[in-house]
Every structure is written in structure tokens, then in C-alpha cells.
Coordinates of N, CA and C in Angstrom, one line a residue:
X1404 N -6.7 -32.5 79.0 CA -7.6 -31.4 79.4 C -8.3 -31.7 80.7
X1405 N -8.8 -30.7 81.6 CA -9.3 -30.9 82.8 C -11.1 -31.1 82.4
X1406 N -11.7 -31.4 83.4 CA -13.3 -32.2 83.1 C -13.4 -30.5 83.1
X1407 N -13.4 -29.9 83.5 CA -13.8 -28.7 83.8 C -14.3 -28.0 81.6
X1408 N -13.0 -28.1 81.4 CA -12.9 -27.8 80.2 C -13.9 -28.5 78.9
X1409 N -13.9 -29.9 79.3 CA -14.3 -30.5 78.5 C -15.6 -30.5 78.5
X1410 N -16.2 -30.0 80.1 CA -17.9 -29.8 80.2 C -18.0 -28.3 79.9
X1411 N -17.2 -26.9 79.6 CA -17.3 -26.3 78.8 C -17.7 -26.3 77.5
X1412 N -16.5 -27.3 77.3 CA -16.7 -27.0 75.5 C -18.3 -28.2 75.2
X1413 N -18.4 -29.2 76.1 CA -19.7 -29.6 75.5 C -20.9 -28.9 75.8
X1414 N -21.0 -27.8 76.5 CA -22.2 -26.7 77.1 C -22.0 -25.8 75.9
X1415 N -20.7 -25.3 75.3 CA -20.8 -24.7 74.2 C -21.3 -25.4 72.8
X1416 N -20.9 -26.2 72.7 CA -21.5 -27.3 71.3 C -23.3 -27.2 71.5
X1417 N -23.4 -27.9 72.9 CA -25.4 -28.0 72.8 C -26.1 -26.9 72.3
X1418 N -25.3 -25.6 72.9 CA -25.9 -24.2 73.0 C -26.1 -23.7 71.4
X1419 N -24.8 -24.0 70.8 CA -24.8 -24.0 69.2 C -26.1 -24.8 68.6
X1420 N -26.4 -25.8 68.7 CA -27.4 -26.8 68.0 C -28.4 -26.5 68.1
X1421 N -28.5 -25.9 69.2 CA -30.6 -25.3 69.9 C -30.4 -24.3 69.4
X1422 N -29.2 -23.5 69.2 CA -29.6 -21.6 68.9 C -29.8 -22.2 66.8
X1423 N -29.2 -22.9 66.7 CA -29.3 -23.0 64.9 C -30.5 -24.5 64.5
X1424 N -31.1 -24.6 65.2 CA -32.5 -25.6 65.0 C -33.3 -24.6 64.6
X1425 N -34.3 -25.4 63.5 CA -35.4 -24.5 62.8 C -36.8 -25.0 63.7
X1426 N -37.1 -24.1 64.4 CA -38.3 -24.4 64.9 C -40.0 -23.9 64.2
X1427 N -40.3 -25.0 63.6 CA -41.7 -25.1 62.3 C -42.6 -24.9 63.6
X1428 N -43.4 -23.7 62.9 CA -44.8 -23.4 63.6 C -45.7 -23.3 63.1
X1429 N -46.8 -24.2 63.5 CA -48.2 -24.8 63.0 C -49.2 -23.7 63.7
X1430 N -50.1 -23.3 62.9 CA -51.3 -22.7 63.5 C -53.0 -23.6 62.7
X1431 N -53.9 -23.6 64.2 CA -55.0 -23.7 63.3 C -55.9 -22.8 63.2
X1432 N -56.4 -22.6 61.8 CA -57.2 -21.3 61.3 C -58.4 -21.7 60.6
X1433 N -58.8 -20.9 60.1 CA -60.2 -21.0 59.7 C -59.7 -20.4 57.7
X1434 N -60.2 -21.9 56.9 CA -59.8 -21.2 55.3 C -60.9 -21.4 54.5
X1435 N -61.1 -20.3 53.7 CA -62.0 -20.1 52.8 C -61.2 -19.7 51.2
X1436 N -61.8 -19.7 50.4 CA -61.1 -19.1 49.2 C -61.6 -18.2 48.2
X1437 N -60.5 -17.1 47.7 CA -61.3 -16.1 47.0 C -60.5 -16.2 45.8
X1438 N -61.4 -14.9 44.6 CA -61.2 -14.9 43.1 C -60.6 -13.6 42.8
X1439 N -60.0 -13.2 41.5 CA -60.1 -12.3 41.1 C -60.9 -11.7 40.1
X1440 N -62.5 -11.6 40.9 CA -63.5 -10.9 39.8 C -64.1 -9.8 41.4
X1441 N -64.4 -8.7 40.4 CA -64.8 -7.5 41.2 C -65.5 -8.0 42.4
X1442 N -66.8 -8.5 42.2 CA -67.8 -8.8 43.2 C -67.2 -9.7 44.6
X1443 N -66.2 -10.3 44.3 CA -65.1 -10.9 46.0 C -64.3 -9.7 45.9
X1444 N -63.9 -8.8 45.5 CA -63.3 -7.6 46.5 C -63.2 -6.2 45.9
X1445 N -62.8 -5.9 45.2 CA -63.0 -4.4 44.8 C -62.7 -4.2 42.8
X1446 N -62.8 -3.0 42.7 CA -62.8 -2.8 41.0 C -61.4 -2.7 40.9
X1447 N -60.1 -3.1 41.6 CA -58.5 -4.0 41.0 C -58.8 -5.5 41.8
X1448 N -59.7 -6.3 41.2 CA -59.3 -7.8 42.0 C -57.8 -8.3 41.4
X1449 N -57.0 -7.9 40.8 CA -56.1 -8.6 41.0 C -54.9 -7.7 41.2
X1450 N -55.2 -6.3 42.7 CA -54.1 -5.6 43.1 C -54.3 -6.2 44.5
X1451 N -53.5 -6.6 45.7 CA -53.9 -7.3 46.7 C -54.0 -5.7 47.9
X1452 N -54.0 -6.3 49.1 CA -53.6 -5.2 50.0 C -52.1 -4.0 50.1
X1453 N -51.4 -5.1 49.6 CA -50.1 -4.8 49.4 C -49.3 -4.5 48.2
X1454 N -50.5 -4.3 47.3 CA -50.0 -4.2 46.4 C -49.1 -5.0 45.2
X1455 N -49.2 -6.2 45.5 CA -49.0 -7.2 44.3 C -50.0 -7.8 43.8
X1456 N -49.8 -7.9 42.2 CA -50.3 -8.0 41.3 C -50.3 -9.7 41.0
X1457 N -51.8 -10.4 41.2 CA -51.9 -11.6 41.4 C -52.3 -12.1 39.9
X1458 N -51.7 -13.4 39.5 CA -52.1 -13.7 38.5 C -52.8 -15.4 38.8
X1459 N -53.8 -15.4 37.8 CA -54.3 -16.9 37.8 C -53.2 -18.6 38.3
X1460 N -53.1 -19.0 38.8 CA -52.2 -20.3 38.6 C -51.4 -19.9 40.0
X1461 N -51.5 -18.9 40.5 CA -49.7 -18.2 41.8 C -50.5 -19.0 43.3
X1462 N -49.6 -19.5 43.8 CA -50.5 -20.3 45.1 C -50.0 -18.9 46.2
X1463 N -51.0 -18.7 46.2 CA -51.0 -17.2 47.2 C -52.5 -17.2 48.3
X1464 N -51.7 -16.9 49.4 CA -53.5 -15.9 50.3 C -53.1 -15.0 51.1
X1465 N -54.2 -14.2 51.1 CA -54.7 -13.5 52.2 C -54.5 -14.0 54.0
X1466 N -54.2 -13.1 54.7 CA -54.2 -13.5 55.9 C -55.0 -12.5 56.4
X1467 N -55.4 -12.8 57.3 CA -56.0 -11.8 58.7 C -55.0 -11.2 59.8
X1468 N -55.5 -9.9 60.2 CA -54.5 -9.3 60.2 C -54.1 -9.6 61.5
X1469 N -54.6 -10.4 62.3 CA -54.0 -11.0 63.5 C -52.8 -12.0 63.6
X1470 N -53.0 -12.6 62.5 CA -52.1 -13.6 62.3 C -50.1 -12.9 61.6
X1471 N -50.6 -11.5 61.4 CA -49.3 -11.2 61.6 C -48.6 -10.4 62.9
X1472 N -49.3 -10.8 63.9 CA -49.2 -10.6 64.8 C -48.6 -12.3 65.7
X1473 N -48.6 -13.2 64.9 CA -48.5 -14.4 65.1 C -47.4 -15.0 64.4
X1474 N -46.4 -14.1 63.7 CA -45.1 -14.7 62.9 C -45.3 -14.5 61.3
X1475 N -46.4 -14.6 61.0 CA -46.6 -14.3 59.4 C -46.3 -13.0 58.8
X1476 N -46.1 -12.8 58.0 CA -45.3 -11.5 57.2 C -45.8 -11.6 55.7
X1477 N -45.6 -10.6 55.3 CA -45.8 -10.4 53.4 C -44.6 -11.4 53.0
X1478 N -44.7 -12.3 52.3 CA -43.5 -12.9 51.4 C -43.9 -14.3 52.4
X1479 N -44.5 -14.8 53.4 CA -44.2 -15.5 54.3 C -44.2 -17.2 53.4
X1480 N -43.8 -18.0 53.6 CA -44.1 -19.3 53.0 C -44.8 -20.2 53.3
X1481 N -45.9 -21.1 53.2 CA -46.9 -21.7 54.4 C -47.3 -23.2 53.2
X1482 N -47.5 -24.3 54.0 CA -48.1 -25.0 53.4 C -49.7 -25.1 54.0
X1483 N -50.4 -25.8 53.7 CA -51.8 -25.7 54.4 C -52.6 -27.3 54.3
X1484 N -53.1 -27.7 55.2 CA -53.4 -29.3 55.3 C -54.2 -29.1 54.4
X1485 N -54.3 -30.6 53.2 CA -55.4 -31.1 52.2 C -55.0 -30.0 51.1
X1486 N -53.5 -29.4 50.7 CA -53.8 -28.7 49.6 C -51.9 -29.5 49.4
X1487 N -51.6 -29.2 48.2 CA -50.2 -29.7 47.9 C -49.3 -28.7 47.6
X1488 N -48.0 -28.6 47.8 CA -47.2 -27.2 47.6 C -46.9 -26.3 48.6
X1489 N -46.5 -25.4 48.4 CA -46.3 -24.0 49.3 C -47.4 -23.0 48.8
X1490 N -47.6 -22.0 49.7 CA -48.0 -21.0 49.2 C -47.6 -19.9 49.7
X1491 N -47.5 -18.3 49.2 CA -47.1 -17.5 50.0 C -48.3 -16.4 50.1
X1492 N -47.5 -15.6 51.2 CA -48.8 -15.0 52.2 C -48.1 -13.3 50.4
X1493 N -49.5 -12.9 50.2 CA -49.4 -11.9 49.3 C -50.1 -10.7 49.6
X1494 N -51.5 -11.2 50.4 CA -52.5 -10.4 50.5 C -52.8 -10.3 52.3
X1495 N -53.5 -9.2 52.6 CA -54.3 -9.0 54.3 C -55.6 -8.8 53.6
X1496 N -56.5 -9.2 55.0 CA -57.6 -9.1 54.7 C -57.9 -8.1 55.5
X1497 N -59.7 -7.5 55.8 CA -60.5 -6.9 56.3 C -60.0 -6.7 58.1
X1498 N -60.2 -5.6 58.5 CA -59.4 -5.8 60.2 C -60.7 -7.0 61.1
X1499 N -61.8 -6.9 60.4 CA -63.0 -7.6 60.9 C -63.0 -9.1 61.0
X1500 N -61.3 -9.7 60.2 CA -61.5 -11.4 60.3 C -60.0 -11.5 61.2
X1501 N -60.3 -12.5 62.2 CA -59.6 -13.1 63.0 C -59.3 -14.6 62.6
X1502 N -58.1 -15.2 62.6 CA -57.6 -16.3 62.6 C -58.1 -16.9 61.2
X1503 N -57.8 -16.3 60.4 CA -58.4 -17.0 59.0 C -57.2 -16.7 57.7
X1504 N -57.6 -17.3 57.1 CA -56.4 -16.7 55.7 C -57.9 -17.4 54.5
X1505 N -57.5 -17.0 53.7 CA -58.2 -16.9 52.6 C -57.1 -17.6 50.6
X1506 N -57.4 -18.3 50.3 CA -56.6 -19.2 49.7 C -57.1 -18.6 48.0
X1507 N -56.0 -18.0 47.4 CA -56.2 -17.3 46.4 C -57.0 -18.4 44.8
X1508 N -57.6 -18.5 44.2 CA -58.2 -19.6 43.5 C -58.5 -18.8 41.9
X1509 N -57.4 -18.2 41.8 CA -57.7 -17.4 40.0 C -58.3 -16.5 39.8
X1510 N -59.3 -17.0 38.8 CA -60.7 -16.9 38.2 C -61.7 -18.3 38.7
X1511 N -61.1 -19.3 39.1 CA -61.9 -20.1 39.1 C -62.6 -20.2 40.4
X1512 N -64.2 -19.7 40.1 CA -65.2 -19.8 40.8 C -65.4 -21.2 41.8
X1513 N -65.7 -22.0 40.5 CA -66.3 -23.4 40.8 C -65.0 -23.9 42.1
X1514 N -64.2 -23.9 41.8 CA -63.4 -24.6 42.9 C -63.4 -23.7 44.4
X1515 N -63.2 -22.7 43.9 CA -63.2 -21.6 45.5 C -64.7 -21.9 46.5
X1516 N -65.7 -22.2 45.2 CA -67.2 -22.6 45.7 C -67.0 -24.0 47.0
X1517 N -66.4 -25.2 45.6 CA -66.1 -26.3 46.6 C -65.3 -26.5 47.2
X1518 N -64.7 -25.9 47.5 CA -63.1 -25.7 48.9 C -64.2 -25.4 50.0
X1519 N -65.1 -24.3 50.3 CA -66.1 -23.8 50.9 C -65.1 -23.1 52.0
X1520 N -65.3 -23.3 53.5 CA -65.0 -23.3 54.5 C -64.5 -24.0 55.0
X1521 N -63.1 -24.2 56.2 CA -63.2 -25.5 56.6 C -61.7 -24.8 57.6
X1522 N -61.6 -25.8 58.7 CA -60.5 -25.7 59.4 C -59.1 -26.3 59.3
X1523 N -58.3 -25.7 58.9 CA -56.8 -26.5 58.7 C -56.0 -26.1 59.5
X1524 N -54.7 -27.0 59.7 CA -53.4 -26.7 60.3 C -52.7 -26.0 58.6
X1525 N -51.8 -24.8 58.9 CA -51.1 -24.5 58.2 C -49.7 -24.1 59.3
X1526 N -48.7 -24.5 58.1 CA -47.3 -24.9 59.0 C -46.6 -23.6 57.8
X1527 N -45.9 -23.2 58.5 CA -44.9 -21.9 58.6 C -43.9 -22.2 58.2
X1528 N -43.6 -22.1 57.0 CA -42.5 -22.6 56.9 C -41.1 -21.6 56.7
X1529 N -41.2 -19.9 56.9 CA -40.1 -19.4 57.0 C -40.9 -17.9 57.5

């Protein structure tokens, strides 16, 4: 085969590898956590924005609605620094929060209390 050919076909191989690489995207946000009792959001706390029906134990949150403007989607999959697991994006919040997501926590008060506030990397994972 002529060099010609063979730096073809290796310009076609690289092109293949970069077009089929998963490129993971990190964002940092601002996370807080909420409940399913009326007084954190309305008289269905466990119907979300979107309409799914959240139960105690589901690793789910809320996003702000800028951040779907940033790759995130309903169904999206995310892990989040200092928590273990995946979680998926279920819920949008208020148009009034920017760069935040909100980390679903049951019924349980006490823990959503001590989670508090705090800044994380959360990584995208589809």
C-alpha cells in the first residue's frame, strides 16, 4: 500500500476513537436537601415538577432550571461529591434558583437538616 493510504486509513481510525469517547462532565453547584412533607413544597410533596411520584429510599433531586440548559435532562444520572451511588435528576425547581440541585432525603428531616448547604462537584454521568 502507498504511505498515502496508510495515513488515510490511520486519520480514519483516530477520528473513530474521539467521535466514540465518553466525555464525563463535572459541574460545581450549590446542594441543599429536601422532604416529602407539605411545608418544603406543596399539598402533593411526593408529585415532583414532572410529575413522578417520589418514594422514601429513591436517590433522586431537583435541579434548577439553568442547569438544563447545561446538559441535564429528566431521567439524567449524576453522582455527587461526599454522597455514594448515583442519583437521578426527577424533579426542577423554582425559576428563582440558579446553579443548585436539591438532593431528595424521604421523610427524613433530621438528615436533610444536617446535609445543610454546601458546594459540590457533581459528575454527569449520561
Amino acid at each position: 500500500m502507498k504511505k498515502s493510504t496508510y495515513f488515510i486509513l490511520l486519520l480514519s481510525l483516530l477520528f473513530s476513537f474521539q467521535s466514540s469517547a465518553h466525555t464525563v462532565k463535572t459541574l460545581r453547584v450549590t446542594a441543599s436537601a429536601y422532604n416529602s412533607v407539605a411545608a418544603q413544597t406543596n399539598h402533593h410533596p411526593n408529585l415532583t415538577a414532572w410529575g413522578v411520584r417520589l418514594k422514601p429510599g429513591m436517590k433522586a433531586v431537583a435541579i434548577s432550571r439553568d442547569l438544563l440548559h447545561k446538559g441535564l435532562k429528566k431521567g439524567s444520572r449524576i453522582t455527587i461529591q461526599g454522597l455514594s451511588g448515583e442519583y437521578v435528576v426527577l424533579d426542577k425547581m423554582h425559576r428563582r434558583w440558579r446553579n443548585k440541585i436539591d438532593i431528595y432525603m424521604g421523610n427524613n428531616i433530621k438528615a436533610a437538616r444536617k446535609w445543610g448547604k454546601r458546594t459540590v462537584i457533581i459528575t454527569v454521568l449520561d
